[in-house]
């Protein structure tokens, strides 16, 4: 995340819709000046917007009375928070020890090539975002990845193309 | 309080509950090496250098965060602890550029000193190096995260001591980096440029932005008339750059040293500190008598000014409109002095020797000019002057004591104490009392405003009017006081704020190390300087009186307004916002 995160512009562009902004302000209002609620507010905000753009982080910082540096520190620390839009299909590939020894790096390689993205990024068509995570708790089935709520086990690089096409087709319908 | 008995390296020792193994060992003369530890500020145990063996513990313990316990048996230098420390240091060095020879902290680096003390002779771990861009976005400070060891001292001092929260640890794992929000450059966030981070950084990851080269160039330029001013606090700290004990008073040597470097005139910021007392004192009296925003806040400390602009813009009308002594000096050097000396103002080049990194920012503020000419051309911190003098081969300890040039070298004890928290208040009260009451002040030492207490109060009877005043140093303390003022819970008339802990003697541009004991010694020295002065009240400075006679007219007069007073602007608290709420 760190390399490309440096390139975020300085200007605070307003990208939320009015509805989103009102809903976000309602969430914040419930936690006004409660710095301890930061993580749960960020969580709700991400549910609402899909990710945590700068505008959201600043509104949360201001509303909860938390320094913006701390908000950004928390957002970048926890992998569940995203600072860029996520794809319609969120791929989380496990690279825990078991999956690693069972070939997760080769799966990752192929996913990067198929989607044209690096971990943390979203494909140009906005369909897929790719993340590498630690243990998903299915070590016996490794390498494992999830696409949204679907679990895919015993992945083989050569079958990934078909698997992704399946999702593309559901999108086309 | 029951004391706890334990043994360290087989020697019995007693310590108060809550004492750490590190502190208990120090009482036995055992200095366990540390890196991230900074007493009272950063006690995290994150660097794992101070590992010790505690009998019965499953693993080695970090001495800086392990409290003593009854019957505890600690071994500090066993093969196991030494190996662990060395390995941990080698791992830190495996992601640290090996550029010591060209680093700004060469020979004043805690990482380098540790590597020397532990006798490291190779870097056995090779691997990926973290890569983060350097940040030269401010005139005061520069960041080079590649040299960061993630000790978090800077983060702690910025948050806990200063309450500014400009920087934080971002990302996680190998990507972890100390940075402002959104990885923005420091110049684009609410940083006050106090430089306390640079004072506590063990390496060269954050440091003052040097103007040494510009000053060398000016000195070498025959077309320039280069004058220099020295801030009060620098005369009690520069000696440390040359191995002298903290608190050494080196005023005369400082003057001699600057002459050796080739400055055409060596003047004193103390002169304009006295002038500040006149202008600010009359401003206070005017606001008391004729109305105006109260309490009046002092405006000498540029970090404090920027803090108000970012965090409390509503209080801007309460700031004194007086420029700081540094800027008053520059403005007068290019007008009154240039005229008197018969030198065209555009040939006069003003250099300041300051204990402060924020002064560099202050000097380039667009409003700090007279008719388009900047008041001050270059600002050197105490550390930069130390480097210049070493480069020039000046044998500082052997220098004679010399006197400042006239007329801007004439000053009082009241000006000297501007360098310590409470000093501006004490100087102001000495003058206010005598000017308002017409009576002589018996005891000039106003002890209640001295010392390292975070917030101090004083009230003084001025012929029927009880003047209530307060003093705070360190922005964390300042914020506590300002919150009370903002909520309308106080009835102070006058408040002195200095941005850095201890005041300017603890400024972000001072010698490294600067810790609580060193601050105290410098502070003691400042009051000694005051005691030794013949004149100790600003309104009795003969050169200031002459200046009013010949040039300014009267305090708050037309010329003062034009040259010595300024204005402020609200600044954004959040990136991208034009100003704060």
PDB file of C-alpha atoms in Angstrom, chain A residues 13-92:
ATOM      1  CA  UNK A  13     -11.522  16.669  -3.263  1.00  0.00           C
ATOM      2  CA  UNK A  14     -15.141  16.213  -2.345  1.00  0.00           C
ATOM      3  CA  UNK A  15     -16.297  12.981  -3.869  1.00  0.00           C
ATOM      4  CA  UNK A  16     -19.160  11.889  -1.648  1.00  0.00           C
ATOM      5  CA  UNK A  17     -22.720  12.207  -2.892  1.00  0.00           C
ATOM      6  CA  UNK A  18     -25.050  14.332  -0.789  1.00  0.00           C
ATOM      7  CA  UNK A  19     -26.808  11.191   0.429  1.00  0.00           C
ATOM      8  CA  UNK A  20     -23.532   9.606   1.437  1.00  0.00           C
ATOM      9  CA  UNK A  21     -22.428  12.763   3.198  1.00  0.00           C
ATOM     10  CA  UNK A  22     -25.663  12.985   5.157  1.00  0.00           C
ATOM     11  CA  UNK A  23     -25.513   9.317   6.115  1.00  0.00           C
ATOM     12  CA  UNK A  24     -21.870   9.689   7.170  1.00  0.00           C
ATOM     13  CA  UNK A  25     -22.647  12.747   9.251  1.00  0.00           C
ATOM     14  CA  UNK A  26     -25.412  10.783  10.967  1.00  0.00           C
ATOM     15  CA  UNK A  27     -22.949   8.015  11.856  1.00  0.00           C
ATOM     16  CA  UNK A  28     -20.451  10.555  13.146  1.00  0.00           C
ATOM     17  CA  UNK A  29     -23.121  12.399  15.114  1.00  0.00           C
ATOM     18  CA  UNK A  30     -23.697   9.305  17.228  1.00  0.00           C
ATOM     19  CA  UNK A  31     -20.050   9.260  18.221  1.00  0.00           C
ATOM     20  CA  UNK A  32     -19.285  12.978  18.397  1.00  0.00           C
ATOM     21  CA  UNK A  33     -16.183  13.680  20.491  1.00  0.00           C
ATOM     22  CA  UNK A  34     -15.719   9.995  21.320  1.00  0.00           C
ATOM     23  CA  UNK A  35     -12.189   9.270  20.126  1.00  0.00           C
ATOM     24  CA  UNK A  36     -12.397   5.680  21.420  1.00  0.00           C
ATOM     25  CA  UNK A  37     -15.063   4.882  18.806  1.00  0.00           C
ATOM     26  CA  UNK A  38     -12.701   5.575  15.916  1.00  0.00           C
ATOM     27  CA  UNK A  39     -12.399   2.027  14.587  1.00  0.00           C
ATOM     28  CA  UNK A  40     -16.105   1.255  14.661  1.00  0.00           C
ATOM     29  CA  UNK A  41     -16.941   4.571  12.994  1.00  0.00           C
ATOM     30  CA  UNK A  42     -14.395   3.913  10.254  1.00  0.00           C
ATOM     31  CA  UNK A  43     -15.915   0.500   9.808  1.00  0.00           C
ATOM     32  CA  UNK A  44     -19.414   1.919   9.380  1.00  0.00           C
ATOM     33  CA  UNK A  45     -18.109   4.608   7.069  1.00  0.00           C
ATOM     34  CA  UNK A  46     -16.463   2.009   4.867  1.00  0.00           C
ATOM     35  CA  UNK A  47     -19.684  -0.019   4.753  1.00  0.00           C
ATOM     36  CA  UNK A  48     -21.379   3.146   3.553  1.00  0.00           C
ATOM     37  CA  UNK A  49     -18.898   4.426   0.983  1.00  0.00           C
ATOM     38  CA  UNK A  50     -17.079   1.236   0.061  1.00  0.00           C
ATOM     39  CA  UNK A  51     -13.708   2.631   1.070  1.00  0.00           C
ATOM     40  CA  UNK A  52     -12.237   5.496   3.093  1.00  0.00           C
ATOM     41  CA  UNK A  53     -11.292   8.419   0.882  1.00  0.00           C
ATOM     42  CA  UNK A  54      -9.516  11.426   2.380  1.00  0.00           C
ATOM     43  CA  UNK A  55     -12.775  13.345   2.657  1.00  0.00           C
ATOM     44  CA  UNK A  56     -14.275  10.624   4.868  1.00  0.00           C
ATOM     45  CA  UNK A  57     -11.195  10.447   7.086  1.00  0.00           C
ATOM     46  CA  UNK A  58     -11.170  14.190   7.616  1.00  0.00           C
ATOM     47  CA  UNK A  59     -14.878  14.268   8.493  1.00  0.00           C
ATOM     48  CA  UNK A  60     -14.388  11.431  10.959  1.00  0.00           C
ATOM     49  CA  UNK A  61     -11.339  13.127  12.513  1.00  0.00           C
ATOM     50  CA  UNK A  62     -13.184  16.386  12.909  1.00  0.00           C
ATOM     51  CA  UNK A  63     -16.344  14.789  14.286  1.00  0.00           C
ATOM     52  CA  UNK A  64     -14.709  12.474  16.777  1.00  0.00           C
ATOM     53  CA  UNK A  65     -12.012  14.926  17.863  1.00  0.00           C
ATOM     54  CA  UNK A  66      -9.192  12.615  16.768  1.00  0.00           C
ATOM     55  CA  UNK A  67      -6.083  14.061  15.087  1.00  0.00           C
ATOM     56  CA  UNK A  68      -6.109  13.345  11.357  1.00  0.00           C
ATOM     57  CA  UNK A  69      -2.649  11.777  11.618  1.00  0.00           C
ATOM     58  CA  UNK A  70      -4.040   9.214  14.012  1.00  0.00           C
ATOM     59  CA  UNK A  71      -7.049   8.455  11.811  1.00  0.00           C
ATOM     60  CA  UNK A  72      -4.776   7.849   8.856  1.00  0.00           C
ATOM     61  CA  UNK A  73      -2.431   5.777  11.021  1.00  0.00           C
ATOM     62  CA  UNK A  74      -5.307   3.498  12.028  1.00  0.00           C
ATOM     63  CA  UNK A  75      -6.688   3.304   8.487  1.00  0.00           C
ATOM     64  CA  UNK A  76      -3.331   2.235   7.064  1.00  0.00           C
ATOM     65  CA  UNK A  77      -2.570  -0.162   9.916  1.00  0.00           C
ATOM     66  CA  UNK A  78      -5.613  -2.403   9.585  1.00  0.00           C
ATOM     67  CA  UNK A  79      -5.803  -4.298   6.323  1.00  0.00           C
ATOM     68  CA  UNK A  80      -9.598  -4.335   6.426  1.00  0.00           C
ATOM     69  CA  UNK A  81      -9.630  -0.608   5.723  1.00  0.00           C
ATOM     70  CA  UNK A  82      -9.187   0.520   2.126  1.00  0.00           C
ATOM     71  CA  UNK A  83      -8.138   3.974   1.002  1.00  0.00           C
ATOM     72  CA  UNK A  84      -9.030   3.371  -2.622  1.00  0.00           C
ATOM     73  CA  UNK A  85     -12.235   2.078  -4.232  1.00  0.00           C
ATOM     74  CA  UNK A  86     -12.535  -1.705  -4.049  1.00  0.00           C
ATOM     75  CA  UNK A  87     -13.678  -3.880  -6.914  1.00  0.00           C
ATOM     76  CA  UNK A  88     -17.108  -5.395  -7.179  1.00  0.00           C
ATOM     77  CA  UNK A  89     -15.408  -8.713  -6.441  1.00  0.00           C
ATOM     78  CA  UNK A  90     -12.938  -8.546  -3.580  1.00  0.00           C
ATOM     79  CA  UNK A  91     -10.305 -11.222  -3.857  1.00  0.00           C
ATOM     80  CA  UNK A  92      -8.411 -12.112  -0.682  1.00  0.00           C
TER      81      UNK A  92
END
